[in-house]
CSV table of C-alpha atoms in Angstrom, one decimal:
chain,number,residue,atom,x,y,z
A,19,LEU,CA,-9.9,-46.5,-55.0
A,20,GLU,CA,-6.9,-44.6,-56.2
A,21,PRO,CA,-3.7,-45.1,-54.2
A,22,ASP,CA,-3.8,-41.5,-52.8
A,23,GLN,CA,-7.4,-41.9,-51.7
A,24,LEU,CA,-6.4,-45.0,-49.8
A,25,VAL,CA,-3.5,-43.2,-48.1
A,26,GLN,CA,-5.9,-40.4,-47.1
A,27,GLN,CA,-8.4,-42.9,-45.7
A,28,VAL,CA,-5.8,-44.8,-43.7
A,29,ALA,CA,-4.4,-41.5,-42.4
A,30,ALA,CA,-7.9,-40.4,-41.3
A,31,MET,CA,-8.5,-43.7,-39.5
A,32,ASP,CA,-5.1,-43.4,-37.8
A,33,ASP,CA,-6.2,-39.9,-36.5
A,34,GLN,CA,-9.1,-41.5,-34.7
A,35,PRO,CA,-7.4,-44.1,-32.5
A,36,LEU,CA,-9.9,-43.4,-29.7
A,37,LYS,CA,-13.0,-43.9,-31.8
A,38,GLY,CA,-15.5,-46.0,-29.8
A,39,ILE,CA,-14.0,-45.0,-26.5
A,40,ARG,CA,-16.4,-43.2,-24.1
A,41,LEU,CA,-14.5,-41.0,-21.7
A,42,VAL,CA,-15.9,-39.0,-18.7
A,43,LEU,CA,-13.5,-36.6,-17.1
A,44,THR,CA,-13.5,-33.9,-14.4
A,45,ALA,CA,-11.5,-30.7,-14.4
A,46,GLY,CA,-11.0,-27.5,-12.5
A,47,PRO,CA,-11.5,-26.5,-8.9
A,48,THR,CA,-14.7,-26.7,-6.9
A,49,ARG,CA,-16.1,-23.8,-4.9
A,50,GLU,CA,-17.5,-24.2,-1.5
A,51,SER,CA,-19.6,-21.2,-0.4
A,52,LEU,CA,-19.5,-19.6,3.0
A,53,ASP,CA,-22.2,-17.1,2.0
A,54,PRO,CA,-23.5,-15.6,-1.3
A,55,VAL,CA,-20.2,-13.6,-1.5
A,56,ARG,CA,-17.4,-15.7,0.0
A,57,TYR,CA,-16.1,-19.1,-0.8
A,58,ILE,CA,-13.2,-21.6,-0.4
A,59,THR,CA,-11.5,-22.8,-3.5
A,60,ASN,CA,-8.1,-23.8,-4.9
A,61,HIS,CA,-5.6,-22.9,-7.6
A,62,SER,CA,-6.6,-25.5,-10.2
A,63,SER,CA,-6.9,-23.8,-13.6
A,64,GLY,CA,-8.6,-26.7,-15.3
A,65,ARG,CA,-6.0,-26.6,-18.2
A,66,MET,CA,-4.7,-30.1,-17.9
A,67,GLY,CA,-8.2,-31.6,-17.9
A,68,PHE,CA,-9.4,-29.4,-20.8
A,69,ALA,CA,-6.3,-30.4,-22.8
A,70,ILE,CA,-7.1,-34.1,-22.2
A,71,ALA,CA,-10.7,-33.5,-23.3
A,72,GLU,CA,-9.6,-31.7,-26.4
A,73,SER,CA,-7.1,-34.3,-27.4
A,74,ALA,CA,-9.5,-37.2,-26.7
A,75,ALA,CA,-12.3,-35.7,-28.8
A,76,ARG,CA,-9.8,-34.9,-31.7
A,77,GLN,CA,-8.8,-38.6,-31.5
A,78,GLY,CA,-12.4,-39.7,-31.9
A,79,ALA,CA,-13.5,-40.4,-28.3
A,80,ASP,CA,-16.9,-39.5,-27.0
A,81,VAL,CA,-16.1,-37.1,-24.3
A,82,THR,CA,-18.1,-35.7,-21.4
A,83,LEU,CA,-16.2,-33.0,-19.4
A,84,VAL,CA,-17.6,-32.1,-15.9
A,85,ALA,CA,-16.0,-28.8,-15.2
A,86,GLY,CA,-15.8,-26.7,-12.1
A,87,PRO,CA,-15.7,-22.9,-12.4
A,88,VAL,CA,-12.9,-22.1,-14.8
A,89,SER,CA,-12.5,-19.5,-17.6
A,90,LEU,CA,-11.7,-21.8,-20.5
A,91,PRO,CA,-13.6,-22.3,-23.8
A,92,THR,CA,-15.2,-25.7,-24.4
A,93,PRO,CA,-13.0,-27.8,-26.7
A,94,ASN,CA,-14.5,-28.8,-30.0
A,95,GLY,CA,-16.8,-31.8,-29.9
A,96,VAL,CA,-16.8,-32.1,-26.1
A,97,GLN,CA,-20.0,-32.3,-24.1
A,98,ARG,CA,-19.5,-30.0,-21.1
A,99,VAL,CA,-21.4,-29.9,-17.8
A,100,ASP,CA,-20.6,-27.0,-15.5
A,101,VAL,CA,-20.7,-27.4,-11.8
A,102,GLU,CA,-19.7,-25.4,-8.7
A,103,THR,CA,-19.5,-27.6,-5.6
A,104,ALA,CA,-18.1,-31.1,-4.9
A,105,GLU,CA,-21.6,-32.3,-4.4
A,106,ASP,CA,-22.7,-30.9,-7.7
A,107,MET,CA,-19.7,-32.6,-9.4
A,108,GLN,CA,-20.6,-35.9,-7.8
A,109,LYS,CA,-24.1,-35.7,-9.2
A,110,ALA,CA,-23.0,-34.7,-12.6
A,111,VAL,CA,-20.4,-37.5,-12.7
A,112,ASP,CA,-23.0,-40.1,-11.6
A,113,GLU,CA,-25.3,-39.0,-14.4
A,114,ALA,CA,-22.5,-39.0,-17.0
A,115,LEU,CA,-21.2,-42.5,-16.1
A,116,THR,CA,-23.5,-44.6,-18.1
A,117,ASN,CA,-23.0,-48.4,-18.6
A,118,GLY,CA,-20.8,-47.9,-21.6
A,119,THR,CA,-18.2,-45.5,-20.1
A,120,ASP,CA,-14.7,-46.9,-20.8
A,121,TRP,CA,-12.5,-44.4,-18.9
A,122,PHE,CA,-13.0,-42.1,-16.0
A,123,VAL,CA,-10.2,-39.5,-15.7
A,124,ALA,CA,-10.4,-37.3,-12.6
A,125,THR,CA,-8.2,-34.2,-13.0
A,126,ALA,CA,-10.4,-31.9,-10.9
A,127,ALA,CA,-9.1,-30.6,-7.6
A,128,VAL,CA,-12.2,-31.4,-5.6
A,129,ALA,CA,-12.4,-29.7,-2.2
A,130,ASP,CA,-12.0,-32.3,0.5
A,131,TYR,CA,-14.2,-30.2,2.8
A,132,ARG,CA,-17.0,-27.8,2.7
A,133,PRO,CA,-18.4,-25.4,5.4
A,134,VAL,CA,-20.9,-27.1,7.7
A,135,THR,CA,-23.3,-24.1,7.3
A,136,ARG,CA,-23.8,-21.8,4.3
A,137,SER,CA,-25.3,-18.5,5.2
A,138,GLU,CA,-28.1,-17.3,2.9
A,139,SER,CA,-27.1,-13.7,3.4
A,140,LYS,CA,-23.6,-12.0,3.5
A,141,ILE,CA,-22.1,-12.7,7.0
A,142,LYS,CA,-21.4,-9.3,8.7
A,143,LYS,CA,-18.1,-8.5,10.2
A,144,ASN,CA,-18.1,-8.8,14.0
A,145,LYS,CA,-15.9,-6.3,15.8
A,146,ASP,CA,-15.5,-8.4,18.9
A,147,SER,CA,-14.8,-11.9,17.7
A,148,ALA,CA,-13.4,-13.5,14.6
A,149,PRO,CA,-15.6,-16.3,13.3
A,150,VAL,CA,-14.5,-19.9,13.0
A,151,ILE,CA,-15.3,-22.0,9.9
A,152,GLU,CA,-16.4,-25.5,10.7
A,153,LEU,CA,-15.9,-27.9,7.9
A,154,GLN,CA,-17.3,-31.3,6.9
A,155,GLN,CA,-16.0,-33.9,4.5
A,156,ASN,CA,-17.1,-33.8,0.9
A,157,PRO,CA,-17.9,-37.0,-1.1
A,158,ASP,CA,-14.8,-38.7,-2.5
A,159,ILE,CA,-15.9,-38.8,-6.2
A,160,LEU,CA,-12.8,-40.7,-7.4
A,161,ALA,CA,-12.9,-43.3,-4.7
A,162,SER,CA,-16.6,-43.9,-5.2
A,163,VAL,CA,-16.2,-44.5,-8.9
A,164,ALA,CA,-13.2,-46.8,-8.4
A,165,ALA,CA,-15.2,-48.8,-5.8
A,166,ARG,CA,-18.0,-49.7,-8.2
A,167,LYS,CA,-18.8,-53.4,-8.4
A,168,GLN,CA,-20.6,-53.0,-11.7
A,169,ASN,CA,-19.9,-50.8,-14.7
A,170,ARG,CA,-16.6,-49.7,-13.4
A,171,PRO,CA,-14.6,-47.7,-15.9
A,172,PHE,CA,-10.8,-47.7,-16.1
A,173,THR,CA,-10.2,-45.1,-13.4
A,174,VAL,CA,-7.4,-42.6,-13.5
A,175,GLY,CA,-6.7,-40.1,-10.7
A,176,PHE,CA,-4.5,-37.1,-10.3
A,177,ALA,CA,-2.4,-36.2,-7.2
A,178,ALA,CA,-1.4,-32.6,-6.9
A,179,GLU,CA,1.0,-32.4,-4.1
A,180,THR,CA,3.7,-30.1,-2.7
A,181,ASN,CA,5.9,-32.6,-1.0
A,182,ASN,CA,6.6,-36.4,-1.0
A,183,VAL,CA,4.7,-36.3,-4.3
A,184,SER,CA,5.3,-39.8,-5.5
A,185,ASP,CA,4.8,-41.5,-2.1
A,186,TYR,CA,1.5,-39.8,-1.7
A,187,ALA,CA,0.5,-40.7,-5.2
A,188,LYS,CA,1.4,-44.4,-4.8
A,189,ASP,CA,-0.5,-44.5,-1.5
A,190,LYS,CA,-3.6,-42.9,-3.1
A,191,LEU,CA,-3.4,-45.4,-6.0
A,192,LYS,CA,-3.7,-48.3,-3.6
A,193,ARG,CA,-6.0,-46.7,-1.0
A,194,LYS,CA,-8.6,-45.6,-3.6
A,195,ASN,CA,-8.2,-48.8,-5.8
A,196,LEU,CA,-7.3,-46.8,-8.9
A,197,ASP,CA,-6.0,-48.2,-12.2
A,198,MET,CA,-3.6,-45.4,-12.6
A,199,ILE,CA,-2.5,-42.2,-10.9
A,200,VAL,CA,-0.8,-39.1,-12.4
A,201,ALA,CA,1.5,-37.4,-9.8
A,202,ASN,CA,2.0,-33.7,-10.2
A,203,ASP,CA,4.4,-31.5,-8.1
A,204,VAL,CA,2.5,-28.2,-7.8
A,205,SER,CA,5.2,-26.6,-5.7
A,206,ALA,CA,7.4,-26.1,-8.8
A,207,PRO,CA,6.6,-22.6,-10.1
A,208,ASP,CA,7.2,-23.3,-13.8
A,209,ILE,CA,4.9,-26.3,-14.1
A,210,GLY,CA,1.5,-27.2,-12.7
A,211,PHE,CA,-1.6,-25.2,-11.8
A,212,ASN,CA,-1.4,-22.0,-13.7
A,213,SER,CA,1.3,-22.9,-16.2
A,214,ASP,CA,0.9,-24.0,-19.8
A,215,ARG,CA,3.5,-26.8,-19.2
A,216,ASN,CA,3.5,-29.7,-16.9
A,217,ALA,CA,5.8,-32.6,-15.8
A,218,VAL,CA,4.3,-35.7,-14.2
A,219,GLU,CA,5.1,-39.2,-13.1
A,220,VAL,CA,2.4,-41.9,-13.7
A,221,PHE,CA,2.0,-44.9,-11.5
A,222,TRP,CA,0.0,-48.2,-11.8
A,223,GLU,CA,0.3,-51.5,-10.0
A,224,GLY,CA,3.7,-52.7,-10.9
A,225,GLY,CA,4.9,-49.9,-13.1
A,226,SER,CA,5.5,-46.2,-13.6
A,227,GLN,CA,6.4,-43.8,-16.4
A,228,LYS,CA,7.9,-40.3,-16.1
A,229,TYR,CA,7.1,-37.4,-18.4
A,230,ASP,CA,9.5,-34.5,-18.4
A,231,ALA,CA,8.2,-30.9,-18.7
A,232,ARG,CA,6.2,-30.4,-21.9
A,233,SER,CA,3.1,-28.5,-23.0
A,234,LYS,CA,-0.1,-29.6,-21.5
A,235,THR,CA,-1.5,-30.3,-25.0
A,236,GLU,CA,1.4,-32.6,-25.7
A,237,LEU,CA,1.2,-34.3,-22.3
A,238,ALA,CA,-2.6,-34.8,-22.7
A,239,THR,CA,-2.0,-36.8,-25.9
A,240,ASP,CA,0.9,-38.8,-24.2
A,241,LEU,CA,-1.3,-39.6,-21.2
A,242,LEU,CA,-4.2,-40.8,-23.4
A,243,THR,CA,-1.8,-43.1,-25.3
A,244,LEU,CA,-0.7,-44.5,-22.0
A,245,ILE,CA,-4.2,-44.9,-20.7
A,246,HIS,CA,-5.2,-46.6,-24.0
A,247,LYS,CA,-2.4,-49.0,-23.7
A,248,ARG,CA,-2.8,-49.8,-19.9
A,249,SER,CA,-6.6,-50.1,-20.2
A,250,ARG,CA,-6.1,-53.0,-22.6
A,251,ALA,CA,-3.2,-54.6,-20.6
B,11,LEU,CA,-4.6,29.4,-34.9
B,12,GLU,CA,-7.1,28.4,-37.5
B,13,PRO,CA,-10.7,28.0,-36.3
B,14,ASP,CA,-10.7,24.2,-36.8
B,15,GLN,CA,-7.5,23.9,-34.8
B,16,LEU,CA,-9.1,25.9,-32.0
B,17,VAL,CA,-12.1,23.7,-32.1
B,18,GLN,CA,-9.9,20.6,-31.9
B,19,GLN,CA,-7.9,22.0,-29.0
B,20,VAL,CA,-11.1,22.9,-27.0
B,21,ALA,CA,-12.5,19.5,-27.7
B,22,ALA,CA,-9.3,17.9,-26.5
B,23,MET,CA,-9.4,20.0,-23.3
B,24,ASP,CA,-13.0,19.1,-22.7
B,25,ASP,CA,-12.1,15.4,-23.0
B,26,GLN,CA,-9.7,15.8,-20.1
B,27,PRO,CA,-11.9,17.1,-17.3
B,28,LEU,CA,-9.9,15.1,-14.7
B,29,LYS,CA,-6.5,16.4,-15.8
B,30,GLY,CA,-4.5,17.2,-12.7
B,31,ILE,CA,-6.5,14.7,-10.5
B,32,ARG,CA,-4.4,11.9,-8.9
B,33,LEU,CA,-6.6,8.9,-8.2
B,34,VAL,CA,-5.7,5.7,-6.3
B,35,LEU,CA,-8.2,2.9,-6.5
B,36,THR,CA,-8.5,-0.8,-5.5
B,37,ALA,CA,-10.3,-3.5,-7.4
B,38,GLY,CA,-11.1,-7.2,-7.4
B,39,PRO,CA,-11.1,-9.7,-4.6
B,40,THR,CA,-8.3,-10.7,-2.2
B,41,ARG,CA,-7.1,-14.2,-1.7
B,42,GLU,CA,-6.4,-15.5,1.8
B,43,SER,CA,-4.4,-18.8,1.6
B,44,LEU,CA,-5.0,-21.8,3.8
B,45,ASP,CA,-2.1,-23.7,2.3
B,46,PRO,CA,-0.2,-23.6,-1.1
B,47,VAL,CA,-3.3,-25.0,-2.9
B,48,ARG,CA,-6.4,-23.8,-1.1
B,49,TYR,CA,-7.7,-20.3,-0.3
B,50,ILE,CA,-10.7,-18.2,0.7
B,51,THR,CA,-11.9,-15.5,-1.7
B,52,ASN,CA,-15.0,-13.9,-3.0
B,53,HIS,CA,-17.0,-13.3,-6.2
B,54,SER,CA,-15.6,-9.8,-7.0
B,55,SER,CA,-14.7,-9.7,-10.7
B,56,GLY,CA,-12.9,-6.4,-10.5
B,57,ARG,CA,-14.9,-5.1,-13.5
B,58,MET,CA,-16.4,-2.0,-11.8
B,59,GLY,CA,-13.0,-0.8,-10.5
B,60,PHE,CA,-11.3,-1.5,-13.8
B,61,ALA,CA,-14.0,0.5,-15.6
B,62,ILE,CA,-13.5,3.4,-13.3
B,63,ALA,CA,-9.7,3.3,-13.7
B,64,GLU,CA,-10.1,3.2,-17.5
B,65,SER,CA,-12.6,6.1,-17.6
B,66,ALA,CA,-10.5,8.2,-15.2
B,67,ALA,CA,-7.3,7.7,-17.3
B,68,ARG,CA,-9.2,8.5,-20.5
B,69,GLN,CA,-10.4,11.8,-18.8
B,70,GLY,CA,-6.8,12.7,-18.0
B,71,ALA,CA,-6.5,11.6,-14.4
B,72,ASP,CA,-3.2,10.1,-13.1
B,73,VAL,CA,-4.5,6.6,-12.0
B,74,THR,CA,-2.9,3.9,-9.8
B,75,LEU,CA,-5.0,0.7,-9.7
B,76,VAL,CA,-4.2,-1.7,-6.9
B,77,ALA,CA,-5.7,-5.0,-8.2
B,78,GLY,CA,-6.4,-8.3,-6.5
B,79,PRO,CA,-6.2,-11.5,-8.6
B,80,VAL,CA,-8.5,-10.9,-11.6
B,81,SER,CA,-8.3,-11.8,-15.3
B,82,LEU,CA,-8.7,-8.4,-16.7
B,83,PRO,CA,-6.3,-6.4,-19.0
B,84,THR,CA,-4.7,-3.3,-17.6
B,85,PRO,CA,-6.6,-0.2,-19.0
B,86,ASN,CA,-4.6,2.2,-21.2
B,87,GLY,CA,-2.5,4.7,-19.3
B,88,VAL,CA,-3.2,3.1,-15.9
B,89,GLN,CA,-0.4,2.2,-13.5
B,90,ARG,CA,-1.3,-1.2,-12.1
B,91,VAL,CA,0.0,-2.9,-8.9
B,92,ASP,CA,-1.0,-6.6,-8.5
B,93,VAL,CA,-1.6,-8.0,-5.0
B,94,GLU,CA,-3.1,-11.1,-3.5
B,95,THR,CA,-3.9,-10.7,0.2
B,96,ALA,CA,-5.6,-7.9,2.1
B,97,GLU,CA,-2.3,-7.2,3.9
B,98,ASP,CA,-0.5,-6.9,0.5
B,99,MET,CA,-3.2,-4.6,-0.7
B,100,GLN,CA,-2.8,-2.4,2.4
B,101,LYS,CA,0.9,-2.1,1.8
B,102,ALA,CA,0.4,-1.2,-1.9
B,103,VAL,CA,-2.3,1.4,-1.1
B,104,ASP,CA,0.0,3.0,1.6
B,105,GLU,CA,2.8,3.3,-1.0
B,106,ALA,CA,0.5,4.6,-3.7
B,107,LEU,CA,-1.1,7.3,-1.5
B,108,THR,CA,1.4,10.1,-1.8
B,109,ASN,CA,0.8,13.6,-0.5
B,110,GLY,CA,-0.8,14.7,-3.7
B,111,THR,CA,-3.4,12.0,-4.0
B,112,ASP,CA,-6.9,13.6,-4.5
B,113,TRP,CA,-9.2,10.7,-4.5
B,114,PHE,CA,-9.2,7.2,-3.0
B,115,VAL,CA,-11.8,4.9,-4.5
B,116,ALA,CA,-12.1,1.5,-2.8
B,117,THR,CA,-14.0,-0.9,-5.1
B,118,ALA,CA,-12.1,-4.0,-4.0
B,119,ALA,CA,-13.9,-6.7,-2.0
B,120,VAL,CA,-11.2,-7.1,0.7
B,121,ALA,CA,-11.5,-10.2,2.8
B,122,ASP,CA,-12.6,-9.2,6.3
B,123,TYR,CA,-10.7,-12.2,7.8
B,124,ARG,CA,-7.8,-14.4,7.0
B,125,PRO,CA,-6.8,-17.8,8.4
B,126,VAL,CA,-4.8,-17.6,11.6
B,127,THR,CA,-2.3,-20.1,10.3
B,128,ARG,CA,-1.1,-20.7,6.7
B,129,SER,CA,0.4,-24.1,6.1
B,130,GLU,CA,3.6,-24.2,4.0
B,131,SER,CA,2.6,-27.6,2.6
B,132,LYS,CA,-0.7,-28.9,1.4
B,133,ILE,CA,-2.9,-29.9,4.4
B,134,LYS,CA,-3.7,-33.7,4.1
B,135,LYS,CA,-7.2,-35.0,4.5
B,136,ASN,CA,-7.8,-36.5,7.9
B,137,LYS,CA,-10.2,-39.5,7.8
B,138,ASP,CA,-11.3,-39.1,11.4
B,139,SER,CA,-11.9,-35.4,12.0
B,140,ALA,CA,-12.8,-32.5,9.9
B,141,PRO,CA,-10.5,-29.5,10.4
B,142,VAL,CA,-11.7,-26.1,11.7
B,143,ILE,CA,-10.4,-22.8,10.1
B,144,GLU,CA,-9.7,-20.2,12.7
B,145,LEU,CA,-9.8,-16.7,11.4
B,146,GLN,CA,-8.4,-13.3,12.4
B,147,GLN,CA,-9.3,-9.8,11.3
B,148,ASN,CA,-7.6,-8.3,8.3
B,149,PRO,CA,-6.7,-4.6,8.3
B,150,ASP,CA,-9.5,-2.2,7.3
B,151,ILE,CA,-7.8,-0.4,4.4
B,152,LEU,CA,-10.7,1.9,3.6
B,153,ALA,CA,-11.3,3.0,7.2
B,154,SER,CA,-7.6,3.6,7.8
B,155,VAL,CA,-7.4,5.9,4.8
B,156,ALA,CA,-10.5,7.7,5.8
B,157,ALA,CA,-9.1,8.2,9.3
B,158,ARG,CA,-6.0,10.0,8.2
B,159,LYS,CA,-5.4,13.3,9.9
B,160,GLN,CA,-3.0,14.5,7.2
B,161,ASN,CA,-3.0,14.0,3.4
B,162,ARG,CA,-6.4,12.5,3.5
B,163,PRO,CA,-7.8,12.1,0.0
B,164,PHE,CA,-11.6,12.4,-0.9
B,165,THR,CA,-12.5,8.8,0.1
B,166,VAL,CA,-15.1,6.7,-1.6
B,167,GLY,CA,-16.2,3.2,-0.5
B,168,PHE,CA,-18.3,0.5,-2.0
B,169,ALA,CA,-20.8,-1.6,-0.1
B,170,ALA,CA,-21.7,-4.9,-1.8
B,171,GLU,CA,-24.6,-6.4,0.2
B,172,THR,CA,-27.3,-8.9,-0.2
B,173,ASN,CA,-29.9,-7.4,2.1
B,174,ASN,CA,-30.8,-4.1,3.7
B,175,VAL,CA,-28.4,-2.7,1.2
B,176,SER,CA,-28.9,1.1,1.7
B,177,ASP,CA,-29.1,0.8,5.5
B,178,TYR,CA,-25.8,-1.0,5.7
B,179,ALA,CA,-24.3,1.5,3.2
B,180,LYS,CA,-25.4,4.5,5.2
B,181,ASP,CA,-24.1,3.0,8.4
B,182,LYS,CA,-20.7,2.2,6.8
B,183,LEU,CA,-20.5,5.8,5.4
B,184,LYS,CA,-20.7,7.2,9.0
B,185,ARG,CA,-18.8,4.5,10.8
B,186,LYS,CA,-15.8,4.6,8.6
B,187,ASN,CA,-16.0,8.4,8.1
B,188,LEU,CA,-16.2,8.2,4.3
B,189,ASP,CA,-17.0,11.1,1.9
B,190,MET,CA,-19.2,8.9,-0.2
B,191,ILE,CA,-20.4,5.3,-0.5
B,192,VAL,CA,-21.6,3.4,-3.5
B,193,ALA,CA,-24.2,0.8,-2.5
B,194,ASN,CA,-24.5,-2.3,-4.7
B,195,ASP,CA,-27.1,-5.1,-4.3
B,196,VAL,CA,-25.2,-8.2,-5.3
B,197,SER,CA,-28.1,-10.5,-4.7
B,198,ALA,CA,-29.7,-9.4,-8.0
B,199,PRO,CA,-28.5,-11.9,-10.7
B,200,ASP,CA,-28.6,-9.4,-13.6
B,201,ILE,CA,-26.3,-6.8,-12.1
B,202,GLY,CA,-23.3,-6.8,-9.8
B,203,PHE,CA,-20.3,-9.1,-9.4
B,204,ASN,CA,-20.1,-11.0,-12.7
B,205,SER,CA,-22.3,-8.9,-14.9
B,206,ASP,CA,-21.3,-6.2,-17.4
B,207,ARG,CA,-24.1,-4.0,-15.9
B,208,ASN,CA,-24.6,-2.5,-12.6
B,209,ALA,CA,-27.2,-0.4,-10.7
B,210,VAL,CA,-26.2,1.5,-7.6
B,211,GLU,CA,-27.3,4.1,-5.1
B,212,VAL,CA,-24.7,6.6,-3.9
B,213,PHE,CA,-24.9,8.2,-0.4
B,214,TRP,CA,-23.0,11.1,1.2
B,215,GLU,CA,-23.7,13.2,4.3
B,216,GLY,CA,-27.0,14.9,3.5
B,217,GLY,CA,-27.6,13.5,0.0
B,218,SER,CA,-28.0,10.5,-2.3
B,219,GLN,CA,-28.2,9.7,-5.9
B,220,LYS,CA,-29.7,6.6,-7.7
B,221,TYR,CA,-28.3,5.1,-10.9
B,222,ASP,CA,-30.5,2.6,-12.6
B,223,ALA,CA,-29.0,-0.4,-14.4
B,224,ARG,CA,-26.5,0.6,-17.1
B,225,SER,CA,-23.2,-0.7,-18.4
B,226,LYS,CA,-20.3,-0.6,-16.0
B,227,THR,CA,-18.4,1.6,-18.4
B,228,GLU,CA,-21.2,4.2,-18.4
B,229,LEU,CA,-21.7,4.0,-14.7
B,230,ALA,CA,-17.9,4.5,-14.2
B,231,THR,CA,-18.0,7.8,-16.0
B,232,ASP,CA,-21.2,8.8,-14.1
B,233,LEU,CA,-19.6,8.0,-10.8
B,234,LEU,CA,-16.4,10.0,-11.6
B,235,THR,CA,-18.6,13.0,-12.6
B,236,LEU,CA,-20.3,12.8,-9.2
B,237,ILE,CA,-17.1,12.3,-7.3
B,238,HIS,CA,-15.6,15.3,-9.1
B,239,LYS,CA,-18.6,17.4,-8.2
B,240,ARG,CA,-18.9,16.3,-4.6
B,241,SER,CA,-15.1,16.6,-3.9
B,242,ARG,CA,-15.4,20.3,-4.7
B,243,ALA,CA,-18.6,20.8,-2.8
C-alpha cells in the first residue's frame, strides 16, 4: 500500500462510523380518514426524519424508513415503507423491527386518535345538524417498542410541543421508558415543522444536551453521533 | 404591414380568445385547525384549478386564483392569494370579486365544517377518555356568490363525489343556483384528486357534456371553451 492509498482507505472507513448499525425510523404525519375525501392529520413535514435517514445511510447504517404521507424523495440507500394511518405504521414498524435492529428512532407525528367510524362514501352535508366526530385511541407505537422485553432496540422518541416543552419531554421519556427523547418547540415559527432548520434539546436519564438552531441535515448528523455515543454508554 | 407580420398578429389575437375576461377561481383544499398541530382537511391537490388558471391566463384572461394549502407553483401571469381556512377563502373571494368579474369558477374542496373550538396549545392525550370533535358549518362560498343580486359573475361549481355523482351534481346545480357544474367521480383511482388526468361530466340547465379521461391541462382548456360559449348563450 502506498501512503496516499492508506490515507484514502482510512478516510473511507471514517466516513462509515455507523457501518453494522441497523436503524428503523418513522417520519411524517399519519392520516386518519373520516371518509374517502376527508381526513385528520398534522403539520409534520417529515423533513427531520428524512434527514436522519439520509445521514445514517451515508454513514453506513442499514436504514428502514417508515414514512407517512409526505412529498419528499427517498434518500439514497434507504429502504422506505410508505404508510397512511397509525395502525398501518404500527404494522410496518413491527415488520421492520427484526431481531438485529439496534436503534428505533420515532420522529413521526403519529395521530393519538382516529375516528371511530370511517364512512365508505363521502359524508353529505346536513343542513339541520352539524356532525360530531367521535374518536378512539390509536396504538402507541413508540411506547410499545420501548416496552419490549426481548429484542428491544435503543429507543429514541421525539416530542413536538407548543408549551412547557422540556417538562413534557422529560415526562414522556420516563412514562414511555425511552432511552432518549428529542424535544422540539413547534410554536417557534422559524424552526420546526415546515422549516429547513431546527433547534432541540435532548434528554436521557441523568443528562441532557442542547442544540441551537441549525440545518436539519446538520442536526441529523449531530443527533446520530449522540445516539451512537449514548447507546454504548 | 407585411403579410407575415399580419399572419403573426392574427395568430397572436387568436391565442388570446379570453382577452377582456376577468376570472376569479378557487383551488385546493382548506385546512380547519383543531390546535396548532392538528387539522382536518381533504385530498384535493389543487391541480384542476391551477390548470384552469394557467390556461385562462395563457388565453389572455385576467386571473385571480384563491388557493388553499397546496404545493404547486403559481402559473405565469396569475395573481395568487393563499388562504388556509374556509373563512379565509370566503374573505379572499369577496375581495377578489370586483364589479367587473365575469366568471367565478369554484374548484376548491372547501371544508363543509370546522371545529367549534380551536385550542391555542397542543391538546394533550387523555388516557381515560377519547375526545369528541364538535363541528359547525362553514360559509358556503359558492352558494353565496351564486345568490348575489348584483354583480353576479357566471358561476361554475365542481362536485367531487364518490357515488351517484351526476344526481348529486344536478341537485347541487339547482339548489345553489349555479350556471354550470362540473361533476367529478373521485372514487375512480386513475382520475381525480391526485392524478394528472381527469374525466368529468358538465351540467347546466337543459344541457350536459361529457369529457372522457384526458390530461388536466387539456381538460382545463376544454372547460374554458365551454364556459366561454355558455356564458354568452
